[in-house]
XYZ file of C-alpha atoms in Angstrom:
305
model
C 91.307 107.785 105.697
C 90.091 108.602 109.227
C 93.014 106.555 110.701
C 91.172 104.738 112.842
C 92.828 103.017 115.426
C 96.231 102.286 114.134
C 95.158 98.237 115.024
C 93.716 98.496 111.639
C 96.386 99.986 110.039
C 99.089 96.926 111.201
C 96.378 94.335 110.854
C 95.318 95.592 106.840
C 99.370 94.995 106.276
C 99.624 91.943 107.937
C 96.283 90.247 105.986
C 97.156 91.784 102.520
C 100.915 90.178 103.184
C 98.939 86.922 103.706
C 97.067 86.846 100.411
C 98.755 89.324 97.947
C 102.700 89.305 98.564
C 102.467 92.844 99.690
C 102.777 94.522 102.853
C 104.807 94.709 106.088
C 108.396 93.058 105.602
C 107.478 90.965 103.332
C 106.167 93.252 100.819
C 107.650 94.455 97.331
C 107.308 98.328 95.811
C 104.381 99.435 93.553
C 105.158 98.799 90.372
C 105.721 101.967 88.847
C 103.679 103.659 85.582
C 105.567 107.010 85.844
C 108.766 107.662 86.422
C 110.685 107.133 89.878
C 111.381 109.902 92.622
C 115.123 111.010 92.511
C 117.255 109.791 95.293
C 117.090 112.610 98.169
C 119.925 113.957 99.281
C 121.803 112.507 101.954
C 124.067 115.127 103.204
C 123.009 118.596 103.131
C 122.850 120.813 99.657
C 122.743 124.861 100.288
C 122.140 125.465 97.030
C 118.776 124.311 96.987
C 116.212 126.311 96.316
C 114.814 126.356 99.802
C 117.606 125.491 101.819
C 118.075 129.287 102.580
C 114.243 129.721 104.329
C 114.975 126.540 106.606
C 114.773 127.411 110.502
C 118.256 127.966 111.904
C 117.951 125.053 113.955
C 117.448 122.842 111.098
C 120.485 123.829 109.475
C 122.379 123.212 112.280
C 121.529 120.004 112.798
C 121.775 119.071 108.684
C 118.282 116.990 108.785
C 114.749 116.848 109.313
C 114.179 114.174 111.799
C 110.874 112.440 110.990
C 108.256 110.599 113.023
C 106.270 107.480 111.323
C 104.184 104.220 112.041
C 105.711 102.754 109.262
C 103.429 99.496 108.547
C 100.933 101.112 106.556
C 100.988 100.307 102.621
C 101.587 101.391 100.485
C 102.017 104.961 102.398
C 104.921 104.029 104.376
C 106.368 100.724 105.281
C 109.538 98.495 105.372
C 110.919 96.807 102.318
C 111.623 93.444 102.099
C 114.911 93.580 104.145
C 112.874 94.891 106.980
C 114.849 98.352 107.526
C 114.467 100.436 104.378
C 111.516 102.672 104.347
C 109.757 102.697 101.451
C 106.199 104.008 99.959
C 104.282 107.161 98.954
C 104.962 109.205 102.101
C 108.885 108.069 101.858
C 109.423 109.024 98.128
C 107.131 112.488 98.838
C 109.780 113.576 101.319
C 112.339 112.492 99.137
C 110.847 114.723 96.627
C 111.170 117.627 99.007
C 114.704 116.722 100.361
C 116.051 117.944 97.130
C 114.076 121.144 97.301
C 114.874 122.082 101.058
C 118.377 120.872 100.802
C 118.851 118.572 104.153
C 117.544 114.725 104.318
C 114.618 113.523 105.817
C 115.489 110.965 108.456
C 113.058 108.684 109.143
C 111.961 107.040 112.683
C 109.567 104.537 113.675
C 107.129 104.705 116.348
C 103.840 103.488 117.666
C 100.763 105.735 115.518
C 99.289 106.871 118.710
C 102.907 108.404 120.412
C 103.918 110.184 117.144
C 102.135 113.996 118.244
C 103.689 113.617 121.789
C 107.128 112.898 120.270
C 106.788 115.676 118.555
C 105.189 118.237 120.713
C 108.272 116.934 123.269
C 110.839 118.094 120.488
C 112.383 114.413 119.728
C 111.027 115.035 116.157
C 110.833 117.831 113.832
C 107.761 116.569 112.013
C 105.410 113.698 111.189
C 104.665 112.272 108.096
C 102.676 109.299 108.800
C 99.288 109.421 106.320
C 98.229 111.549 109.466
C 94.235 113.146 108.819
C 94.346 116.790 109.191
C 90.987 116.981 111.518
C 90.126 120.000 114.118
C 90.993 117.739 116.794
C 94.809 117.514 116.039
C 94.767 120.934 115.242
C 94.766 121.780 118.724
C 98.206 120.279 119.101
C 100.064 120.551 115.649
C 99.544 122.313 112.188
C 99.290 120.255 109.247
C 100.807 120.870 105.311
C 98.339 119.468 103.596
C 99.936 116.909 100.740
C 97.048 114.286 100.157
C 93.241 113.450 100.159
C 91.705 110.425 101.540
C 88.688 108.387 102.780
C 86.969 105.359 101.942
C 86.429 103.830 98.669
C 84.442 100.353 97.454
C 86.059 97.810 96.470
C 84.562 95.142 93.754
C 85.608 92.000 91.354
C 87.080 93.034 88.235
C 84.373 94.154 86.040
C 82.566 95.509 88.592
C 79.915 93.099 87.772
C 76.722 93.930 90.210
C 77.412 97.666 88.826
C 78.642 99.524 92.108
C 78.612 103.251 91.689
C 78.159 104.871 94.855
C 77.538 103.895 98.361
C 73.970 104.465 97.965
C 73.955 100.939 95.737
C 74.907 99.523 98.478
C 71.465 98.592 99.910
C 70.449 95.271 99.330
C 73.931 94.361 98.443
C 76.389 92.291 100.647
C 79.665 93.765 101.451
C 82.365 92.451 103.488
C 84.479 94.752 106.132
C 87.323 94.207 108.458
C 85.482 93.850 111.361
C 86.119 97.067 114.447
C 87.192 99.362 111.307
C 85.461 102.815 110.694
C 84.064 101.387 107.202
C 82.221 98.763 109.882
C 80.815 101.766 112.173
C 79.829 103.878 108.581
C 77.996 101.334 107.256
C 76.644 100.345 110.895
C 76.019 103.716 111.694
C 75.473 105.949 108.615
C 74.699 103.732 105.537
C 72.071 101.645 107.019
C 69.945 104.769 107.926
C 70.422 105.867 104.670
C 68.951 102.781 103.175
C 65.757 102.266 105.481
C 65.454 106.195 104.923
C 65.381 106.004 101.513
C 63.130 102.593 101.565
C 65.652 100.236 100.234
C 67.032 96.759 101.887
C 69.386 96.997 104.260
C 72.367 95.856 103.631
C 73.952 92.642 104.464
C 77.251 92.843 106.680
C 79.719 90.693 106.694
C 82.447 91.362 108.917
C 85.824 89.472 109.408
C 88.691 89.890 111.983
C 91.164 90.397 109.636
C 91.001 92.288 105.389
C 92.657 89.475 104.039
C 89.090 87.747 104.760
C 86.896 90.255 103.893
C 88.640 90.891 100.586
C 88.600 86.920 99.589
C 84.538 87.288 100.016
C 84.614 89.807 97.302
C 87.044 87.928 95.069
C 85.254 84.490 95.350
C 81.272 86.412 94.843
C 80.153 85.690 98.046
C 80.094 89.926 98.650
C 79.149 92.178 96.712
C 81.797 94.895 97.446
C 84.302 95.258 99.793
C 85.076 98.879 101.573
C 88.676 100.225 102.374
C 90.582 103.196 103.286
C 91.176 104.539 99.717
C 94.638 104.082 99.386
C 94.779 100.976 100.744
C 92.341 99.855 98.148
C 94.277 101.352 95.325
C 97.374 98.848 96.675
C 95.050 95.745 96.717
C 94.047 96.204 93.601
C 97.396 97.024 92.230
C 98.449 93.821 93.798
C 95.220 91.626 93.350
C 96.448 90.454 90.016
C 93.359 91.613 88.181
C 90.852 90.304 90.652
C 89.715 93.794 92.066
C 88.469 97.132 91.006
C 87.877 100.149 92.832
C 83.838 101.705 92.591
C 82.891 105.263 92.915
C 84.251 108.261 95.018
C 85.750 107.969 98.228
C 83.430 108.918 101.174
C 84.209 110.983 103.829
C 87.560 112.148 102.342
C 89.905 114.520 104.631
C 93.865 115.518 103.895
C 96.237 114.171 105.013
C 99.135 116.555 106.494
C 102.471 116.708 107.460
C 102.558 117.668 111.046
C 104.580 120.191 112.791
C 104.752 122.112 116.079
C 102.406 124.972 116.261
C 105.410 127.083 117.073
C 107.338 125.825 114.206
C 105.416 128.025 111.330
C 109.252 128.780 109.726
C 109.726 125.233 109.515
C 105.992 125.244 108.460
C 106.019 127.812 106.063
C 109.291 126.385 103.941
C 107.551 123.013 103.936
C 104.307 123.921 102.551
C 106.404 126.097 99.577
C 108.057 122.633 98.854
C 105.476 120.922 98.751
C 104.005 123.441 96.619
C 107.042 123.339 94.456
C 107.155 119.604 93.668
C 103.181 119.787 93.296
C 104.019 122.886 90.349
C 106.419 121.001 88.669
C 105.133 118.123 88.284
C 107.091 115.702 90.351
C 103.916 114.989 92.823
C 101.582 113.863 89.690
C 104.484 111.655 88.612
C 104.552 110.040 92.147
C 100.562 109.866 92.155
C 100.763 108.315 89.044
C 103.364 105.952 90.199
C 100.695 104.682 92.481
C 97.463 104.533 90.457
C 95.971 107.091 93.433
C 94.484 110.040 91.593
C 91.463 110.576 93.764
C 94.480 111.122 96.338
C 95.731 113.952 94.488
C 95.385 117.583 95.463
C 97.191 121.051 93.598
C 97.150 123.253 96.758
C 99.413 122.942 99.743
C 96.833 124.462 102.226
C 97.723 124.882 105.996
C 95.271 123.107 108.623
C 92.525 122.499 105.445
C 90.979 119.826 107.450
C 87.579 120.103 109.081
C-alpha cells in the first residue's frame, strides 16, 4: 500500500462501513481462523525476554508510547465503542508487548503529523501501516513487519478469469476515484495495454469504494482494485460476494517507525519482531486475517526502496 493520501484511507473506512458492517466505529473484528493474540501486558514485566535490551529511557517511563491514524481497517481502527483500538497493527504490538516487557500505548493522530510527532519526541514510535520508502528514510528508520500493494478485486468465482493486471485490458474495472490504483491504471496500465496492442481499459471511477466495489458485485465491472489489505477485509466481510485475483502490484513493507537516533530502541524492536515472526505467533495473526501475501519471515531494517 503506497498510503496515498490518508483521504483515502478515512474515506475506504467510511464506504466499506456503509455497505459491509465493517469499518470506522461502527465496525466489528475479523473473524478469526487461528488463534487470538494474548492480551499484552499492561504494566511492565522485567522478566521478559527483551525487557533487559530496552533503552533506559523506556524503562523509565514503563511504556512505548505509540503514534497511529487509527481509521484504517482492518490495520488499525476503533471498535465498536469508538475508543478501543483494535486490528492487525494493534494485536502485532500486542504480540511484542509480551516480548519487550512494557505496553504499547496507543495515540491517535492525523496520518500526515505522525513523523513530526515523532521526530519532536511526543512519541516513541509509529505503527500506522506506514510504507517503508527512501523518502521517509530520510527522517525515520523503519522495522520492517509487513508487505503490501495493490491487489484486484473480483465476484466470487472470479468469473471473467482475472489473473494478473495485464488481463486487465479490455476489461472494466471500477476505482475509488483520486486513489493511486486510479493514477496506476491512468498512468501505468493503460500504456501497458496500447503497448502491448490490447484495448484499453474501461475506467470507472467513483468518489467513494463503497461505489466502486457495488459495480463489481452487481457485473457492471469487471474487477475492482484495492490496497491489498484492504481487499482481504472486503472480502472477508463481503459475505461471499468477492474474491481477491492475482499478486499484489507494486508491493513495499510496511515498518514500524522510529527516530534515526533511536537504533537501541530500534534494534530491540526488530529482535521482537523477529521473535514473534520465529515462533510462530505472527503466522497465527496473518492467518487470523486471511493476509498471506502480507506476510514476510525477516525483520529487515529500512528494506524499502
Amino acid at each position: 500500500m503506497k498510503k496515498m493520501a490518508r483521504l483515502f484511507a478515512a474515506a475506504a473506512a467510511l464506504a466499506v462501513a456503509g455497505t459491509l458492517a465493517a469499518c470506522g466505529g461502527g465496525s466489528s473484528t475479523p473473524a478469526a481462523s487461528g488463534s487470538p493474540a494474548a492480551a499484552a501486558p499492561t504494566t511492565v514485566n522485567t522478566s521478559a525476554p527483551l525487557y533487559a535490551k530496552l533503552p533506559q529511557a523506556i524503562k523509565d517511563k514503563g511504556s512505548i508510547q505509540v503514534g497511529a491514524s487509527i481509521e484504517y481497517a482492518p490495520m488499525e481502527y476503533y471498535d465498536t465503542d469508538g475508543k478501543t483500538v483494535i486490528g492487525f497493527d494493534k494485536e502485532l504490538s500486542d504480540l511484542l508487548s509480551q516480548k519487550l516487557g512494557v505496553p504499547f500505548v496507543w495515540n491517535g493522530t492525523t496520518f500526515d503529523g505522525l513523523i513530526t510527532q515523532l521526530t519532536s519526541n511526543r512519541l516513541d514510535t509509529i505503527i500506522s501501516a506506514m510504507t517503508d520508502n527512501p523518502e521517509r528514510q530520510k527522517e525515520v528508520d523503519f522495522v520492517d513487519y509487513y508487505r503490501a500493494g495493490m491487489v484486484m478485486l473480483v465476484q466470487k468465482g472470479n468469473p471473467k478469469a482475472i489473473a494478473t493486471v495485464e488481463d486487465l485490458c479490455g476489461k472494466t474495472v471500477a476505482v475509488q476515484r483520486g486513489t493511486s490504483q486510479d493514477q496506476y491504471i491512468q498512468t501505468t496500465l493503460q500504456d501497458q495495454c496500447k503497448a502491448a496492442g490490447k484495448p484499453q481499459i474501461n475506467l470507472l471511477a467513483f468518489d467513494t469504494e463503497s461505489q466502486a466495489m457495488l459495480q463489481v458485485k452487481q457485473g457492471r465491472a469487471d474487477s475492482g482494485m484495492q490496497d491489498y489489505p484492504v481487499a482481504a477485509y472486503n472480502v472477508k466481510q463481503g459475505n461471499g460476494a468477492y474474491e481477491t485475483a492475482g499478486e499484489q502490484v507494486i508491493a513495499n513493507p510496511l515498518g514500524i517507525a522510529v527516530r534515526k537516533s533511536d537504533t537501541e530502541l530500534r534494534d530491540v524492536l526488530q529482535q521482537a519482531v523477529q521473535q514473534v515472526m520465529d515462533d510462530g505467533s505472527y503466522q497465527q495473526l496473518i492467518a487470523k486475517y486471511d493476509t498471506p501475501q502480507g506476510a514476510i519471515d525477516k525483520a529487515t531494517i529500512n528494506a524499502g526502496k
